mmCIF file of C-alpha atoms in Angstrom:
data_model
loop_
_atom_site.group_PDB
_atom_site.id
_atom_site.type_symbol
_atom_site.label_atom_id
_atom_site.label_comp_id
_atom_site.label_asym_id
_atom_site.label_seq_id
_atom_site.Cartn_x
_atom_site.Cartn_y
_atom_site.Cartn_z
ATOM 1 C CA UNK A 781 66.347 -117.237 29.621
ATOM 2 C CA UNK A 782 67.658 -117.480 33.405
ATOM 3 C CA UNK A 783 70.935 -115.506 32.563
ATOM 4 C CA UNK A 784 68.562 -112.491 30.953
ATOM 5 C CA UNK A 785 66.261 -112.878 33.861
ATOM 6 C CA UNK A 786 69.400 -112.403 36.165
ATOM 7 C CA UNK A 787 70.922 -109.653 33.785
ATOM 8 C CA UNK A 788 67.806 -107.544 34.121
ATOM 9 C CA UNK A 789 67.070 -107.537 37.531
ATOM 10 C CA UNK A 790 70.497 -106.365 38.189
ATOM 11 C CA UNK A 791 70.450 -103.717 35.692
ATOM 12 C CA UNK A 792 66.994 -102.474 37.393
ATOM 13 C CA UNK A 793 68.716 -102.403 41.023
ATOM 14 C CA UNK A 794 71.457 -100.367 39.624
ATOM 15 C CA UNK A 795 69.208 -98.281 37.725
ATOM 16 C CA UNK A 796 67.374 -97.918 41.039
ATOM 17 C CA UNK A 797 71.010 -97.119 43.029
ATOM 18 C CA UNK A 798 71.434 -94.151 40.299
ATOM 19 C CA UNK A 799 67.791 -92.971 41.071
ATOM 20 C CA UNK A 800 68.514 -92.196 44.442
ATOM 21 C CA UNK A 801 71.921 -90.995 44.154
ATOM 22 C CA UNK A 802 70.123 -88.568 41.531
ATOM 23 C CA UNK A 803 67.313 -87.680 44.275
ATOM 24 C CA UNK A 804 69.665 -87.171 46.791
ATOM 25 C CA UNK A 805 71.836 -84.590 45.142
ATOM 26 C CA UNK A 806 68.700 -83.013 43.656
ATOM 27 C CA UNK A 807 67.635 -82.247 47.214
ATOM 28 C CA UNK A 808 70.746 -80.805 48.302
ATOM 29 C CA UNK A 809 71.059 -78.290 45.524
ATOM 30 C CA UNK A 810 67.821 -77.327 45.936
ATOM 31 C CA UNK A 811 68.227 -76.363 49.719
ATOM 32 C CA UNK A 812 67.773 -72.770 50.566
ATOM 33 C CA UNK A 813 70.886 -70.528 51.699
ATOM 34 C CA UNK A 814 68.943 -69.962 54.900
ATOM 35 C CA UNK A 815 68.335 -73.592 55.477
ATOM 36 C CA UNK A 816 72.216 -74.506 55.160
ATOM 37 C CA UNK A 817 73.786 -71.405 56.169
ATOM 38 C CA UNK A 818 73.809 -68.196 57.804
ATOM 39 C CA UNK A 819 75.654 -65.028 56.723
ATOM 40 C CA UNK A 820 77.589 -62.772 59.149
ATOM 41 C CA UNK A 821 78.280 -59.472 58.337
ATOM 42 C CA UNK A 822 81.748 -58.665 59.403
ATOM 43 C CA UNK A 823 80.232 -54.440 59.659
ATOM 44 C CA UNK A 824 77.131 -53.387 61.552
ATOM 45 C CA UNK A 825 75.337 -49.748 61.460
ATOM 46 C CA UNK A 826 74.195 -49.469 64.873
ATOM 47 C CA UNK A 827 72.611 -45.932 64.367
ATOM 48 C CA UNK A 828 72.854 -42.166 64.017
ATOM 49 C CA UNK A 829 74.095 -40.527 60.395
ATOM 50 C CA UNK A 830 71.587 -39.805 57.630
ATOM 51 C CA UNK A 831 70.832 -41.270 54.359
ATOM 52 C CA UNK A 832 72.540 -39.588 51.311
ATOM 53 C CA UNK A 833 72.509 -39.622 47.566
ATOM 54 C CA UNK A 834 75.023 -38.208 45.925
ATOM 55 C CA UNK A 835 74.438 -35.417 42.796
ATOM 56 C CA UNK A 836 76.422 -37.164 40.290
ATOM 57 C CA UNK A 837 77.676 -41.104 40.019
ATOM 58 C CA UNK A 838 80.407 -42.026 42.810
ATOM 59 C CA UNK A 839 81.642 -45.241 44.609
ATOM 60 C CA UNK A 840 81.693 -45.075 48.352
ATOM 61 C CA UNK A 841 83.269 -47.483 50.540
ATOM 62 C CA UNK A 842 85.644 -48.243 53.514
ATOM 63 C CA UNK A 843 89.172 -49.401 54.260
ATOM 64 C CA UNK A 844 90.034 -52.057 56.935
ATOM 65 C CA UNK A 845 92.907 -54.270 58.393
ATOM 66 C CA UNK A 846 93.043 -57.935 59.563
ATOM 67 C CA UNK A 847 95.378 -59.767 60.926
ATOM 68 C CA UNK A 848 94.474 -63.517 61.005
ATOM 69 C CA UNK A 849 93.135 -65.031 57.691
ATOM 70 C CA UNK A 850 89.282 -64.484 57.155
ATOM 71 C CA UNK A 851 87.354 -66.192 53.873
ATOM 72 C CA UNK A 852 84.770 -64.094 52.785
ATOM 73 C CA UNK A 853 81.471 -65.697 51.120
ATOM 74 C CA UNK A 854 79.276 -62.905 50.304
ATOM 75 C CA UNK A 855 79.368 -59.409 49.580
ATOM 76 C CA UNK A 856 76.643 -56.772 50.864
ATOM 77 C CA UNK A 857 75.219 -53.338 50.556
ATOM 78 C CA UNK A 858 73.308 -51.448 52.856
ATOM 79 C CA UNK A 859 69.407 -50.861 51.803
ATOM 80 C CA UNK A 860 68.032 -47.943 53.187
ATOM 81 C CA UNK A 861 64.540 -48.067 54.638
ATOM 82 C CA UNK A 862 64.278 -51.933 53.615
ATOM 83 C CA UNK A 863 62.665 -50.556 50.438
ATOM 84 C CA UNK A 864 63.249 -52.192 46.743
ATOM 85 C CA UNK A 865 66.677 -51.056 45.035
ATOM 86 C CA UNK A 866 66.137 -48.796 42.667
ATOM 87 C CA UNK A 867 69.342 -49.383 40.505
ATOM 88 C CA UNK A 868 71.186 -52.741 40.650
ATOM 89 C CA UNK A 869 74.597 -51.949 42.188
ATOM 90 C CA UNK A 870 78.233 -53.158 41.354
ATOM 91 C CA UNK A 871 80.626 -53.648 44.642
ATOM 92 C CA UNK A 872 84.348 -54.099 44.852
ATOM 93 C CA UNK A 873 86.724 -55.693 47.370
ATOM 94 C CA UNK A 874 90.593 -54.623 46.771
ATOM 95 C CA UNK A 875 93.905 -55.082 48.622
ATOM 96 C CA UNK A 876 95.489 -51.705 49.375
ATOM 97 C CA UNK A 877 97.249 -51.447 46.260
ATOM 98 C CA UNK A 878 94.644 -51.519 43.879
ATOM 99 C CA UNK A 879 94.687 -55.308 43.086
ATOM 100 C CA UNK A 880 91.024 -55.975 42.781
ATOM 101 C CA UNK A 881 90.063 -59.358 44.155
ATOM 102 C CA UNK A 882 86.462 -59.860 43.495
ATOM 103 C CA UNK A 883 82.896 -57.913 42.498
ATOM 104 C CA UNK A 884 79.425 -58.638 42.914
ATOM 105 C CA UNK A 885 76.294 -57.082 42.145
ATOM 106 C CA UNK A 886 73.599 -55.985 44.494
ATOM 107 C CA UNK A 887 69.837 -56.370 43.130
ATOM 108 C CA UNK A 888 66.534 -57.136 44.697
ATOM 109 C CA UNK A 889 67.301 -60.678 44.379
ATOM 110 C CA UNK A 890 70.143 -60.128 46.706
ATOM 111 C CA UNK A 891 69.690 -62.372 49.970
ATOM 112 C CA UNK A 892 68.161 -59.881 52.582
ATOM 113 C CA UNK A 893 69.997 -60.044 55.867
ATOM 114 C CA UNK A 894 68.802 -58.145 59.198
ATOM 115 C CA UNK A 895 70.733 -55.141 60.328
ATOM 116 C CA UNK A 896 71.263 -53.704 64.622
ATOM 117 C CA UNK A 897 69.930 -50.572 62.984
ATOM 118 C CA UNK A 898 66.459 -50.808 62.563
ATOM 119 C CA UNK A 899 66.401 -48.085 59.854
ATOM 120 C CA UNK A 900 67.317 -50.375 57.140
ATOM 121 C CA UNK A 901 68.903 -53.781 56.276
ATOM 122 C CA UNK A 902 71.978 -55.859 54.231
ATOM 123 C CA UNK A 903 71.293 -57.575 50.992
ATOM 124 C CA UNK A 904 74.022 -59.825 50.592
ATOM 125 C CA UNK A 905 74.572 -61.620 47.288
ATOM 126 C CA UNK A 906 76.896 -65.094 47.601
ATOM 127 C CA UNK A 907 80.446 -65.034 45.603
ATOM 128 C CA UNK A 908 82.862 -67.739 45.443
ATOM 129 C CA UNK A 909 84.928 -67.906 48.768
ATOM 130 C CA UNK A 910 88.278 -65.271 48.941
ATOM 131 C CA UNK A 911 91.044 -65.996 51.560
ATOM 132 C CA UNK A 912 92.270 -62.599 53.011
ATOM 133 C CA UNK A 913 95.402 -63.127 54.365
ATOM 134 C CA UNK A 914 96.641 -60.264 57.279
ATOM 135 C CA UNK A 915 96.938 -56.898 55.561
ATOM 136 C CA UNK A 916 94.699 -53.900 54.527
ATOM 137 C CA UNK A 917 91.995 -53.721 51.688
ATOM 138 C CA UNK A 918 89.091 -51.629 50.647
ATOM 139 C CA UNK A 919 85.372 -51.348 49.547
ATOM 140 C CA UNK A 920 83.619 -49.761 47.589
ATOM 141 C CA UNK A 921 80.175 -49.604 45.537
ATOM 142 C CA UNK A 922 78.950 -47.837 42.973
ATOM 143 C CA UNK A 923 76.140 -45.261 44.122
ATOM 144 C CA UNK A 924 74.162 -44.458 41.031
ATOM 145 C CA UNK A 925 72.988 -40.518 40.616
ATOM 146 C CA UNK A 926 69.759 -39.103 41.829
ATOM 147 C CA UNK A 927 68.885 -38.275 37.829
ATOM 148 C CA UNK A 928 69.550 -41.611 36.224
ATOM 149 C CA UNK A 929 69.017 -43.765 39.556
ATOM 150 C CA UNK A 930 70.324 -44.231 42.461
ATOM 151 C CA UNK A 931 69.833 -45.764 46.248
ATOM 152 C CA UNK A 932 70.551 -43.917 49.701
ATOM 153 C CA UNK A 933 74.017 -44.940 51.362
ATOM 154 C CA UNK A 934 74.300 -44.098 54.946
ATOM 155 C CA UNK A 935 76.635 -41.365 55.905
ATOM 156 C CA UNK A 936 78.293 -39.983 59.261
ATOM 157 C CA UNK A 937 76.793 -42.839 61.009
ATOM 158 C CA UNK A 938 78.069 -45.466 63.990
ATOM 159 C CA UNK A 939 79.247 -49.203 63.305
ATOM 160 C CA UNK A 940 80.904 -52.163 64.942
ATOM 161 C CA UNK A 941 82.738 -54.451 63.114
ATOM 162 C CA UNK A 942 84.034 -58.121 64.097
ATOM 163 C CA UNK A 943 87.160 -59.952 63.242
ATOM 164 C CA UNK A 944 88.442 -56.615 61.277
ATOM 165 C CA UNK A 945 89.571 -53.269 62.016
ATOM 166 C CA UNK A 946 87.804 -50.526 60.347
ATOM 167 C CA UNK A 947 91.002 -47.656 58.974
ATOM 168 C CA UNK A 948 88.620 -44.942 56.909
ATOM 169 C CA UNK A 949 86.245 -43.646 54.488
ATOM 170 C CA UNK A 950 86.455 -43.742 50.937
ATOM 171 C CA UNK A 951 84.962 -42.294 47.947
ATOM 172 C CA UNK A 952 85.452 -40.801 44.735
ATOM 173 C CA UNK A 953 82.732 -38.305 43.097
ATOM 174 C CA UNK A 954 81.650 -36.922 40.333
ATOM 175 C CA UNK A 955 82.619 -39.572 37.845
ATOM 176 C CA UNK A 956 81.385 -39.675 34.453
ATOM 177 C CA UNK A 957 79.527 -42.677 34.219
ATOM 178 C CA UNK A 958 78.260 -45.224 36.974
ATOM 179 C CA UNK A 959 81.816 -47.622 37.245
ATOM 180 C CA UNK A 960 83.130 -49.243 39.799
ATOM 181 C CA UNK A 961 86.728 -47.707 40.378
ATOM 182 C CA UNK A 962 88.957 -47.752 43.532
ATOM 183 C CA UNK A 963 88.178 -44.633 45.803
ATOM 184 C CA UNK A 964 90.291 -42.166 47.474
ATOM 185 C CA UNK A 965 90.473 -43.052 51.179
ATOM 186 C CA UNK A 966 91.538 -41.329 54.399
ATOM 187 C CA UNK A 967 89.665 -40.150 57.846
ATOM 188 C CA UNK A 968 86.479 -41.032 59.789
ATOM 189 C CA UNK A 969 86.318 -43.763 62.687
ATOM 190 C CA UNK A 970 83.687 -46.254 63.648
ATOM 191 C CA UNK A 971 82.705 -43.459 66.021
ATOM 192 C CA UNK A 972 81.990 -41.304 62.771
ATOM 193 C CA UNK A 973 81.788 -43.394 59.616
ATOM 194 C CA UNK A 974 81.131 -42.460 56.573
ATOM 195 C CA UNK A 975 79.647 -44.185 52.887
ATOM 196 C CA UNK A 976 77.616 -47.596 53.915
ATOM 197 C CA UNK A 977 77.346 -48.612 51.337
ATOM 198 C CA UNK A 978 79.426 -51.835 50.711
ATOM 199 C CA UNK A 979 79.876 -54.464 52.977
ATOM 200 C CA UNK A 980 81.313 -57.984 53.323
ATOM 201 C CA UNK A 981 80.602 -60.976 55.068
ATOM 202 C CA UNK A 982 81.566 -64.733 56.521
ATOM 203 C CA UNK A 983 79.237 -67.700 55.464
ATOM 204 C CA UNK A 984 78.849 -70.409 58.624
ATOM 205 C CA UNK A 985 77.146 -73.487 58.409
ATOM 206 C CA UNK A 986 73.742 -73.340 60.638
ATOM 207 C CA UNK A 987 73.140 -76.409 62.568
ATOM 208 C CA UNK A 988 69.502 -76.555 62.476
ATOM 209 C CA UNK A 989 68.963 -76.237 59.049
ATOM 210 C CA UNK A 990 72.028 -78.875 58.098
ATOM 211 C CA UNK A 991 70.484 -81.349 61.105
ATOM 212 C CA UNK A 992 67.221 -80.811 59.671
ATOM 213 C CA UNK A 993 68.516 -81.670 56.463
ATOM 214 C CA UNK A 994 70.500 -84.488 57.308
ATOM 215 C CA UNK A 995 67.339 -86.523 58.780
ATOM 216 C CA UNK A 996 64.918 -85.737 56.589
ATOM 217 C CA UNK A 997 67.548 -87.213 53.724
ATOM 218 C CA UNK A 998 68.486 -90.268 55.877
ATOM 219 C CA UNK A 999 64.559 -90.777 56.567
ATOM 220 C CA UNK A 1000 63.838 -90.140 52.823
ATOM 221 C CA UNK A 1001 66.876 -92.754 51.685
ATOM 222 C CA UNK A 1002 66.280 -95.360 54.311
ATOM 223 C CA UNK A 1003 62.456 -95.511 53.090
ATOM 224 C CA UNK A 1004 63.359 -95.942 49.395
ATOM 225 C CA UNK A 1005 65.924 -98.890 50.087
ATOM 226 C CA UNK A 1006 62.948 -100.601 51.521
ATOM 227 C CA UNK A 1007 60.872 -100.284 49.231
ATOM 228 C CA UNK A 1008 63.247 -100.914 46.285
ATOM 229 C CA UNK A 1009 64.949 -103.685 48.392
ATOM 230 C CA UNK A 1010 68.145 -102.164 48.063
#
């Protein structure tokens, strides 16, 4: 009778260790982005251009150059006016030779992300992280037609960019149905760019939110050994 006694208040403790383990992790996936991170956009309109739709389905985009290694965490496309998408909207990262390295789509449910420009914003949507090593690569995102649906990119317009070196527009028009496909690229300057459209973005760890985290689950934790006498 002892020996059971004995048997079953260890099994309970253990049961008890697994309960918390089981909170614990439970609270960490469900922490918000924006309470564990912060997105930087590695391309920022800082005014002039227009908004544009095309007449027929296209992909618009830009080409760039790095040279240190970046990882990129989330890809982004410009929303016009800070207004609902009307189409959901496929986006492309490539190396210069075509290879394509990864795609995401761009919905409402994208993460919205403020913008210099106050005419509009980013809605960035996570993807697993992608080393770029030193080279050149390209955007682009499928635009959607002003018949079947489509969203306003942002056209002759001015940007900055950080930790890459914007090289030229790209697009390709008129395509027969709304696909992501590399574009044709060559001309504009940061001065004059053209087709935002598609952007990309680093993912940093955000102090206050991970501090505020981290206490809450040491207070929560500490409080439960207590009372479970653990």
């Amino acid at each position: 009778k002892q020996y059971l006694t004995s048997f079953l208040i260890k099994e309970s403790a253990m049961c008890d260790r697994r309960s918390v383990s089981v909170l614990i992790l439970a609270m960490l996936l469900a922490v918000p982005l924006s309470l564990s991170a912060d997105i930087v956009p590695l391309l920022d309109i800082t005014g002039g251009g227009q908004a544009a739709e095309p007449l027929a389905d296209a992909v618009g985009g830009w080409a760039f150059h790095i040279d240190a290694p970046i990882t990129i965490a989330a890809i982004g496309l410009w929303d016009e006016g800070k207004l609902p998408l009307n189409i959901a909207h496929q986006v492309g990262l490539w190396q210069s030779d075509q290879t394509l390295l990864t795609v995401a789509t761009i919905d409402n449910t994208s993460i919205p992300v403020a913008s210099a420009f106050s005419g509009g914003q980013w809605l960035f949507t996570e993807i697993s992280p992608v080393q770029l090593q030193p080279g050149d690569y390209v955007m682009g995102a499928v635009w959607g037609d002003a018949i079947f649906g489509a969203d306003p990119f942002r056209i002759n317009t001015v940007a900055v960019t950080s930790g890459i070196s914007y090289t030229s527009a790209c697009a390709v028009f008129l395509l027969p149905s709304p696909e992501l496909v590399f574009p044709n690229c060559g001309g504009g300057s940061l001065s004059d760019a053209s087709f935002f459209g598609p952007n990309l973005a680093v993912v940093t760890p955000e102090p206050g939110g991970v501090g505020w985290l981290a206490c809450s689950l040491v207070g929560i934790v500490a409080a439960m050994r207590r009372r479970l006498n653990l």
